[in-house]
PDB file of C-alpha atoms in Angstrom:
ATOM      1  CA  UNK L   1       0.000   0.000   0.000  1.00 63.00           C
ATOM      2  CA  UNK L   2       1.384   3.404  -0.971  1.00 76.00           C
ATOM      3  CA  UNK L   3       0.285   6.952  -0.295  1.00 80.00           C
ATOM      4  CA  UNK L   4       0.507  10.330  -1.973  1.00 80.00           C
ATOM      5  CA  UNK L   5       3.350  12.777  -1.146  1.00 87.00           C
ATOM      6  CA  UNK L   6       3.036  15.001   1.926  1.00 91.00           C
ATOM      7  CA  UNK L   7       2.625  18.198  -0.096  1.00 92.00           C
ATOM      8  CA  UNK L   8      -0.493  16.731  -1.754  1.00 90.00           C
ATOM      9  CA  UNK L   9      -2.025  16.087   1.655  1.00 89.00           C
ATOM     10  CA  UNK L  10      -1.146  19.626   2.807  1.00 95.00           C
ATOM     11  CA  UNK L  11      -2.896  21.122  -0.247  1.00 94.00           C
ATOM     12  CA  UNK L  12      -5.878  18.772   0.206  1.00 92.00           C
ATOM     13  CA  UNK L  13      -6.403  19.549   3.882  1.00 93.00           C
ATOM     14  CA  UNK L  14      -5.792  23.259   3.211  1.00 95.00           C
ATOM     15  CA  UNK L  15      -8.521  23.108   0.552  1.00 93.00           C
ATOM     16  CA  UNK L  16     -10.909  21.498   3.055  1.00 95.00           C
ATOM     17  CA  UNK L  17      -9.958  23.964   5.802  1.00 96.00           C
ATOM     18  CA  UNK L  18     -10.539  26.973   3.537  1.00 95.00           C
ATOM     19  CA  UNK L  19     -13.895  25.516   2.548  1.00 96.00           C
ATOM     20  CA  UNK L  20     -14.951  25.114   6.182  1.00 96.00           C
ATOM     21  CA  UNK L  21     -13.781  28.634   7.056  1.00 95.00           C
ATOM     22  CA  UNK L  22     -15.719  30.153   4.154  1.00 94.00           C
ATOM     23  CA  UNK L  23     -18.879  28.261   5.120  1.00 95.00           C
ATOM     24  CA  UNK L  24     -18.607  29.510   8.700  1.00 94.00           C
ATOM     25  CA  UNK L  25     -18.081  33.083   7.468  1.00 92.00           C
ATOM     26  CA  UNK L  26     -21.125  32.770   5.244  1.00 92.00           C
ATOM     27  CA  UNK L  27     -23.245  31.355   8.075  1.00 93.00           C
ATOM     28  CA  UNK L  28     -22.182  34.158  10.434  1.00 94.00           C
ATOM     29  CA  UNK L  29     -23.011  36.776   7.778  1.00 91.00           C
ATOM     30  CA  UNK L  30     -26.322  34.972   7.098  1.00 91.00           C
ATOM     31  CA  UNK L  31     -25.643  34.650   3.377  1.00 86.00           C
ATOM     32  CA  UNK L  32     -26.385  31.398   1.550  1.00 84.00           C
ATOM     33  CA  UNK L  33     -27.015  29.813   4.954  1.00 90.00           C
ATOM     34  CA  UNK L  34     -28.596  26.559   3.795  1.00 94.00           C
ATOM     35  CA  UNK L  35     -26.024  26.012   1.037  1.00 94.00           C
ATOM     36  CA  UNK L  36     -23.259  26.831   3.544  1.00 94.00           C
ATOM     37  CA  UNK L  37     -24.510  24.223   5.994  1.00 95.00           C
ATOM     38  CA  UNK L  38     -24.812  21.611   3.243  1.00 96.00           C
ATOM     39  CA  UNK L  39     -21.285  22.341   2.004  1.00 96.00           C
ATOM     40  CA  UNK L  40     -19.883  22.214   5.553  1.00 96.00           C
ATOM     41  CA  UNK L  41     -21.462  18.783   6.029  1.00 97.00           C
ATOM     42  CA  UNK L  42     -20.164  17.576   2.664  1.00 97.00           C
ATOM     43  CA  UNK L  43     -16.697  18.894   3.518  1.00 96.00           C
ATOM     44  CA  UNK L  44     -16.635  16.686   6.601  1.00 96.00           C
ATOM     45  CA  UNK L  45     -18.339  13.656   5.021  1.00 96.00           C
ATOM     46  CA  UNK L  46     -16.282  13.359   1.835  1.00 95.00           C
ATOM     47  CA  UNK L  47     -12.890  12.739   3.518  1.00 93.00           C
ATOM     48  CA  UNK L  48     -14.496  10.321   5.996  1.00 94.00           C
ATOM     49  CA  UNK L  49     -16.178   8.315   3.217  1.00 95.00           C
ATOM     50  CA  UNK L  50     -12.941   8.314   1.219  1.00 92.00           C
ATOM     51  CA  UNK L  51     -10.900   7.138   4.188  1.00 89.00           C
ATOM     52  CA  UNK L  52     -13.300   4.380   5.191  1.00 92.00           C
ATOM     53  CA  UNK L  53     -13.581   3.041   1.658  1.00 90.00           C
ATOM     54  CA  UNK L  54      -9.860   3.281   0.891  1.00 85.00           C
ATOM     55  CA  UNK L  55      -8.754   1.010   3.722  1.00 85.00           C
ATOM     56  CA  UNK L  56      -7.045  -2.043   2.272  1.00 82.00           C
ATOM     57  CA  UNK L  57      -6.694  -0.550  -1.191  1.00 83.00           C
ATOM     58  CA  UNK L  58      -4.105  -1.286  -3.878  1.00 81.00           C
ATOM     59  CA  UNK L  59      -2.083   1.710  -5.073  1.00 80.00           C
ATOM     60  CA  UNK L  60      -2.434   5.253  -3.763  1.00 83.00           C
ATOM     61  CA  UNK L  61      -5.664   6.997  -2.808  1.00 85.00           C
ATOM     62  CA  UNK L  62      -6.127   8.806  -6.113  1.00 87.00           C
ATOM     63  CA  UNK L  63      -5.557   5.698  -8.224  1.00 88.00           C
ATOM     64  CA  UNK L  64      -7.959   3.690  -6.078  1.00 91.00           C
ATOM     65  CA  UNK L  65     -10.668   6.386  -6.172  1.00 92.00           C
ATOM     66  CA  UNK L  66     -10.379   6.654  -9.960  1.00 92.00           C
ATOM     67  CA  UNK L  67     -10.484   2.867 -10.377  1.00 93.00           C
ATOM     68  CA  UNK L  68     -13.583   2.664  -8.183  1.00 93.00           C
ATOM     69  CA  UNK L  69     -15.182   5.546 -10.091  1.00 94.00           C
ATOM     70  CA  UNK L  70     -14.669   3.689 -13.389  1.00 95.00           C
ATOM     71  CA  UNK L  71     -16.324   0.634 -11.826  1.00 95.00           C
ATOM     72  CA  UNK L  72     -19.293   2.791 -10.790  1.00 94.00           C
ATOM     73  CA  UNK L  73     -18.914   2.333  -7.038  1.00 94.00           C
ATOM     74  CA  UNK L  74     -21.472   4.468  -5.184  1.00 96.00           C
ATOM     75  CA  UNK L  75     -18.983   5.846  -2.646  1.00 95.00           C
ATOM     76  CA  UNK L  76     -16.634   7.127  -5.366  1.00 95.00           C
ATOM     77  CA  UNK L  77     -19.535   8.798  -7.187  1.00 96.00           C
ATOM     78  CA  UNK L  78     -20.604  10.441  -3.907  1.00 96.00           C
ATOM     79  CA  UNK L  79     -17.046  11.660  -3.278  1.00 96.00           C
ATOM     80  CA  UNK L  80     -16.775  13.051  -6.820  1.00 96.00           C
ATOM     81  CA  UNK L  81     -20.089  14.888  -6.536  1.00 97.00           C
ATOM     82  CA  UNK L  82     -18.986  16.176  -3.120  1.00 97.00           C
ATOM     83  CA  UNK L  83     -15.777  17.631  -4.541  1.00 96.00           C
ATOM     84  CA  UNK L  84     -17.704  19.248  -7.410  1.00 97.00           C
ATOM     85  CA  UNK L  85     -20.092  20.860  -4.908  1.00 97.00           C
ATOM     86  CA  UNK L  86     -17.150  22.109  -2.826  1.00 96.00           C
ATOM     87  CA  UNK L  87     -15.505  23.659  -5.900  1.00 95.00           C
ATOM     88  CA  UNK L  88     -18.808  25.270  -6.908  1.00 95.00           C
ATOM     89  CA  UNK L  89     -19.097  26.646  -3.359  1.00 94.00           C
ATOM     90  CA  UNK L  90     -15.603  28.144  -3.423  1.00 93.00           C
ATOM     91  CA  UNK L  91     -16.180  29.706  -6.842  1.00 93.00           C
ATOM     92  CA  UNK L  92     -19.540  31.102  -5.725  1.00 91.00           C
ATOM     93  CA  UNK L  93     -18.056  32.436  -2.492  1.00 89.00           C
ATOM     94  CA  UNK L  94     -15.136  34.142  -4.223  1.00 86.00           C
ATOM     95  CA  UNK L  95     -17.350  35.534  -6.998  1.00 84.00           C
ATOM     96  CA  UNK L  96     -19.770  36.983  -4.420  1.00 80.00           C
ATOM     97  CA  UNK L  97     -16.839  38.383  -2.436  1.00 71.00           C
ATOM     98  CA  UNK L  98     -15.377  39.956  -5.572  1.00 69.00           C
ATOM     99  CA  UNK L  99     -18.652  41.575  -6.621  1.00 70.00           C
ATOM    100  CA  UNK L 100     -19.257  42.829  -3.084  1.00 69.00           C
ATOM    101  CA  UNK L 101     -15.801  44.430  -2.987  1.00 69.00           C
ATOM    102  CA  UNK L 102     -16.181  46.027  -6.421  1.00 66.00           C
ATOM    103  CA  UNK L 103     -19.511  47.533  -5.345  1.00 61.00           C
ATOM    104  CA  UNK L 104     -17.874  49.133  -2.295  1.00 62.00           C
ATOM    105  CA  UNK L 105     -14.973  50.601  -4.256  1.00 55.00           C
ATOM    106  CA  UNK L 106     -17.243  52.350  -6.767  1.00 50.00           C
ATOM    107  CA  UNK L 107     -18.945  54.472  -4.074  1.00 48.00           C
TER     108      UNK L 107
END
């Protein structure tokens, strides 16, 4: 059994941490509250589901996930959809932040 390099894990957990921080900020500001709560839950569920299902795998985590995705395993589809939702959240959050800041600077 092999694993990915340490820098990959640092980027991955940084990505998850930033996602959680942005959801908390959004909840505190009462903007996109329901979507924020859903994304926060997904951000915690996706790594747990990945970890549980990757125990006893062959190859590294990415190779195993991709292999399972090609086989149509439900957990790998859930994880993929979860990552897509997280990316959509981060893009939405940064787009809303950018438009809010540009509105303030024009006054």
